[in-house]
Amino acid sequence: GALVYQYPRRTICKSGTSMRMECQAVGFQATSVAWYRQSPQKTFELIALSTVNSAIKYEQNFTQEKFPISHPNLSFSSMTVLNAYLEDRGLYLCGAWTGSNTEVFFGKGTRLTVV
Amino acid sequence: QQQVRQSPQSLTVWEGETAILNCSYENSAFDYFPWYQQFPGEGPALLISILSVSDKKEDGRFTIFFNKREKKLSLHIADSQPGDSATYFCAATSGGNYKPTFGKGTSLVVHP
């Protein structure tokens, strides 16, 4: 079956430091990968969308300078949170899918705590 | 601007009752509406979905009713079970610009 693995599951970093999180699609070829941040209030914020053969598109309020993403192949994506601060706390979810109007497979997320 | 809105924010029902979760959207271009179920500590998982060409989709105890004219849809969970207690997200996207947009979710609690 199609699965998406994210690691680490949770991480704690000091304010002003950076941390990298990874996402791996297993059992299918992910033509698109989206990174979301889910706030403690459960709201989803789309950070960026990465589609094969296209440039990574960042949503308003999110930049490549702050959240650089690497998507080297159809099964792997990584995102770094640079200079993390309290407002960056949350559950970072990776969703991957093939084509359009199809199921988005989510990982279990990386929970970032900033102290 | 919240493109996908959900109500109520939280819902409590008794076991065996039908839970009704509502969703509305702004963008007329949206044509695919998946509902995701999320348990604490887990990522969201697809529960059921509907295309805008349909007005109803059933899968076991879960039914989506869709009203394209009013840009509204609802998820009905029949014979609710305590194991259905979770947060449910309505999402919307369009085939031409597939970028799932999520509502803020409805937290459902089913009491035994």
Short mmCIF file of C-alpha atoms in Angstrom, two decimals:
data_model
loop_
_atom_site.label_atom_id
_atom_site.label_comp_id
_atom_site.label_asym_id
_atom_site.label_seq_id
_atom_site.Cartn_x
_atom_site.Cartn_y
_atom_site.Cartn_z
CA GLY A 1 0.00 0.00 0.00
CA ALA A 2 0.88 3.65 -0.24
CA LEU A 3 2.51 5.11 2.83
CA VAL A 4 4.28 8.30 3.75
CA TYR A 5 6.91 8.27 6.45
CA GLN A 6 8.06 11.35 8.25
CA TYR A 7 11.00 11.65 10.60
CA PRO A 8 11.75 12.61 13.15
CA ARG A 9 8.32 12.28 14.78
CA ARG A 10 9.13 15.00 17.25
CA THR A 11 12.00 17.32 17.86
CA ILE A 12 12.95 20.09 20.22
CA CYS A 13 15.27 22.86 19.18
CA LYS A 14 16.55 26.00 20.79
CA SER A 15 15.24 29.31 19.59
CA GLY A 16 17.30 30.58 16.68
CA THR A 17 18.58 27.18 15.62
CA SER A 18 17.50 25.12 12.63
CA MET A 19 16.14 21.66 12.15
CA ARG A 20 15.56 19.42 9.17
CA MET A 21 12.67 17.07 8.66
CA GLU A 22 12.24 14.38 6.07
CA CYS A 23 9.40 12.79 4.16
CA GLN A 24 9.47 9.57 2.22
CA ALA A 25 6.75 8.11 -0.01
CA VAL A 26 6.66 4.34 -0.10
CA GLY A 27 4.63 2.20 -2.44
CA PHE A 28 3.87 4.89 -4.98
CA GLN A 29 5.57 7.58 -6.99
CA ALA A 30 4.71 10.96 -5.57
CA THR A 31 4.42 13.46 -8.40
CA SER A 32 3.53 16.14 -5.85
CA VAL A 33 4.50 16.79 -2.27
CA ALA A 34 2.96 19.43 -0.05
CA TRP A 35 4.27 20.56 3.29
CA TYR A 36 1.69 21.79 5.79
CA ARG A 37 1.94 23.16 9.28
CA GLN A 38 -0.85 22.32 11.67
CA SER A 39 -1.23 24.72 14.55
CA PRO A 40 -2.29 23.67 18.06
CA GLN A 41 -5.74 24.90 17.04
CA LYS A 42 -5.67 22.25 14.29
CA THR A 43 -5.60 24.77 11.41
CA PHE A 44 -3.70 23.62 8.34
CA GLU A 45 -1.37 26.10 6.68
CA LEU A 46 0.08 25.13 3.33
CA ILE A 47 3.75 25.99 3.34
CA ALA A 48 4.79 24.94 -0.13
CA LEU A 49 3.88 22.64 -2.96
CA SER A 50 6.47 20.72 -4.90
CA THR A 51 5.49 19.10 -8.20
CA VAL A 52 7.79 17.06 -10.37
CA ASN A 53 9.30 19.05 -13.22
CA SER A 54 8.10 22.32 -11.69
CA ALA A 55 9.61 24.84 -9.33
CA ILE A 56 8.63 24.63 -5.68
CA LYS A 57 5.82 27.10 -4.97
CA TYR A 58 5.66 28.75 -1.57
CA GLU A 59 2.48 30.12 -0.11
CA GLN A 60 2.12 33.63 1.21
CA ASN A 61 3.87 34.06 4.57
CA PHE A 62 6.29 31.24 3.82
CA THR A 63 9.58 31.64 1.98
CA GLN A 64 12.35 29.51 0.63
CA GLU A 65 14.76 31.47 2.77
CA LYS A 66 12.97 30.31 5.91
CA PHE A 67 11.75 26.86 4.82
CA PRO A 68 14.11 25.52 2.16
CA ILE A 69 12.82 22.33 0.56
CA SER A 70 14.65 19.65 -1.35
CA HIS A 71 12.70 17.23 -3.54
CA PRO A 72 15.39 15.26 -5.39
CA ASN A 73 13.20 12.41 -6.59
CA LEU A 74 9.66 11.07 -6.62
CA SER A 75 9.89 9.42 -3.24
CA PHE A 76 11.82 11.80 -1.00
CA SER A 77 11.45 15.36 0.21
CA SER A 78 13.06 17.28 3.02
CA MET A 79 12.34 20.64 4.56
CA THR A 80 14.42 22.69 6.96
CA VAL A 81 13.06 25.25 9.40
CA LEU A 82 15.80 27.86 9.63
CA ASN A 83 16.20 30.06 12.69
CA ALA A 84 13.21 28.54 14.42
CA TYR A 85 11.26 30.67 16.86
CA LEU A 86 8.21 30.14 19.02
CA GLU A 87 5.80 30.95 16.20
CA ASP A 88 7.24 28.05 14.20
CA ARG A 89 5.96 25.50 16.67
CA GLY A 90 3.48 22.98 15.41
CA LEU A 91 2.98 19.70 13.62
CA TYR A 92 4.59 19.69 10.20
CA LEU A 93 2.78 17.36 7.85
CA CYS A 94 3.96 16.05 4.54
CA GLY A 95 1.29 15.04 2.04
CA ALA A 96 2.09 13.27 -1.19
CA TRP A 97 0.04 12.18 -4.14
CA THR A 98 0.09 11.14 -7.78
CA GLY A 99 -1.83 13.05 -10.42
CA SER A 100 -4.85 15.16 -9.51
CA ASN A 101 -8.20 14.63 -7.82
CA THR A 102 -6.73 11.75 -5.97
CA GLU A 103 -6.01 10.81 -2.38
CA VAL A 104 -3.35 12.72 -0.54
CA PHE A 105 -1.35 10.40 1.67
CA PHE A 106 -0.13 12.05 4.82
CA GLY A 107 2.67 11.12 7.12
CA LYS A 108 2.21 11.22 10.86
CA GLY A 109 4.01 14.53 11.02
CA THR A 110 7.03 16.00 12.72
CA ARG A 111 6.14 17.89 15.87
CA LEU A 112 8.44 20.83 16.39
CA THR A 113 8.87 22.37 19.80
CA VAL A 114 10.99 25.49 20.14
CA VAL A 115 12.41 26.37 23.54
CA GLN B 1 -9.59 34.56 3.62
CA GLN B 2 -10.77 31.14 4.67
CA GLN B 3 -11.72 29.35 1.47
CA VAL B 4 -13.11 26.26 3.19
CA ARG B 5 -15.24 26.67 6.28
CA GLN B 6 -16.40 23.98 8.64
CA SER B 7 -19.05 23.92 11.32
CA PRO B 8 -19.53 23.22 14.08
CA GLN B 9 -16.06 23.55 15.53
CA SER B 10 -16.89 20.75 17.93
CA LEU B 11 -19.71 18.25 18.13
CA THR B 12 -20.79 15.76 20.77
CA VAL B 13 -23.22 12.94 20.06
CA TRP B 14 -24.29 9.75 21.78
CA GLU B 15 -23.40 6.35 20.46
CA GLY B 16 -25.88 5.32 17.79
CA GLU B 17 -26.85 8.85 16.76
CA THR B 18 -26.07 10.43 13.41
CA ALA B 19 -23.36 13.07 13.49
CA ILE B 20 -23.64 15.80 10.87
CA LEU B 21 -20.56 17.83 9.98
CA ASN B 22 -20.88 20.80 7.67
CA CYS B 23 -18.53 22.34 5.13
CA SER B 24 -18.81 25.26 2.72
CA TYR B 25 -16.42 26.73 0.20
CA GLU B 26 -15.78 29.91 -1.75
CA ASN B 27 -14.03 28.90 -4.94
CA SER B 28 -16.36 27.74 -7.71
CA ALA B 29 -13.41 26.02 -9.38
CA PHE B 30 -13.17 23.44 -6.60
CA ASP B 31 -14.35 20.11 -7.93
CA TYR B 32 -12.99 17.48 -5.58
CA PHE B 33 -13.81 17.30 -1.89
CA PRO B 34 -12.09 14.76 0.33
CA TRP B 35 -12.84 14.38 4.01
CA TYR B 36 -9.98 13.43 6.29
CA GLN B 37 -10.12 11.87 9.73
CA GLN B 38 -7.39 12.62 12.22
CA PHE B 39 -6.82 10.92 15.55
CA PRO B 40 -4.58 12.53 18.19
CA GLY B 41 -0.92 12.02 17.43
CA GLU B 42 -1.61 10.84 13.91
CA GLY B 43 -1.60 12.41 10.49
CA PRO B 44 -4.91 12.87 8.63
CA ALA B 45 -6.20 9.89 6.68
CA LEU B 46 -8.68 9.97 3.81
CA LEU B 47 -12.12 8.88 4.93
CA ILE B 48 -14.38 9.52 1.95
CA SER B 49 -14.42 11.91 -0.98
CA ILE B 50 -16.78 13.25 -3.63
CA LEU B 51 -16.47 14.88 -7.02
CA SER B 52 -18.60 17.90 -7.83
CA VAL B 53 -20.49 15.99 -10.53
CA SER B 54 -22.17 13.94 -7.79
CA ASP B 55 -24.59 15.01 -5.10
CA LYS B 56 -24.17 12.04 -2.82
CA LYS B 57 -21.50 9.54 -1.94
CA GLU B 58 -21.91 6.65 0.48
CA ASP B 59 -19.35 4.40 2.07
CA GLY B 60 -20.71 2.28 4.88
CA ARG B 61 -21.81 4.54 7.71
CA PHE B 62 -20.33 7.62 6.08
CA THR B 63 -22.27 9.70 3.54
CA ILE B 64 -21.41 12.97 1.86
CA PHE B 65 -24.23 15.20 0.65
CA PHE B 66 -23.13 17.83 -1.85
CA ASN B 67 -24.98 20.95 -3.02
CA LYS B 68 -23.01 22.58 -5.81
CA ARG B 69 -25.37 25.52 -6.22
CA GLU B 70 -25.01 26.52 -2.58
CA LYS B 71 -21.35 25.46 -2.38
CA LYS B 72 -22.08 23.34 0.63
CA LEU B 73 -21.49 19.77 1.63
CA SER B 74 -21.98 17.72 4.71
CA LEU B 75 -20.62 14.52 6.14
CA HIS B 76 -23.14 12.28 7.88
CA ILE B 77 -21.85 9.59 10.21
CA ALA B 78 -24.66 7.16 10.91
CA ASP B 79 -24.78 4.95 14.02
CA SER B 80 -21.86 6.86 15.53
CA GLN B 81 -19.39 4.82 17.53
CA PRO B 82 -16.96 5.93 20.25
CA GLY B 83 -14.16 4.94 17.87
CA ASP B 84 -15.36 7.66 15.49
CA SER B 85 -14.21 10.29 17.98
CA ALA B 86 -11.64 12.29 16.02
CA THR B 87 -11.18 15.55 14.18
CA TYR B 88 -12.67 15.65 10.70
CA PHE B 89 -11.32 17.93 8.00
CA CYS B 90 -13.10 18.94 4.86
CA ALA B 91 -10.75 19.72 1.99
CA ALA B 92 -11.27 21.10 -1.48
CA THR B 93 -9.24 21.27 -4.63
CA SER B 94 -9.56 21.57 -8.37
CA GLY B 95 -8.09 19.27 -10.96
CA GLY B 96 -6.57 22.14 -12.87
CA ASN B 97 -4.69 23.43 -9.85
CA TYR B 98 -4.47 20.55 -7.49
CA LYS B 99 -3.57 22.09 -4.16
CA PRO B 100 -5.71 20.77 -1.33
CA THR B 101 -7.16 23.49 0.87
CA PHE B 102 -8.33 22.41 4.30
CA GLY B 103 -11.00 23.69 6.63
CA LYS B 104 -10.26 24.16 10.33
CA GLY B 105 -11.86 20.89 11.26
CA THR B 106 -14.69 19.62 13.42
CA SER B 107 -13.79 17.80 16.60
CA LEU B 108 -16.27 14.96 17.12
CA VAL B 109 -16.80 13.20 20.42
CA VAL B 110 -19.06 10.17 20.56
CA HIS B 111 -20.16 9.23 24.06
CA PRO B 112 -20.95 5.59 24.79
#
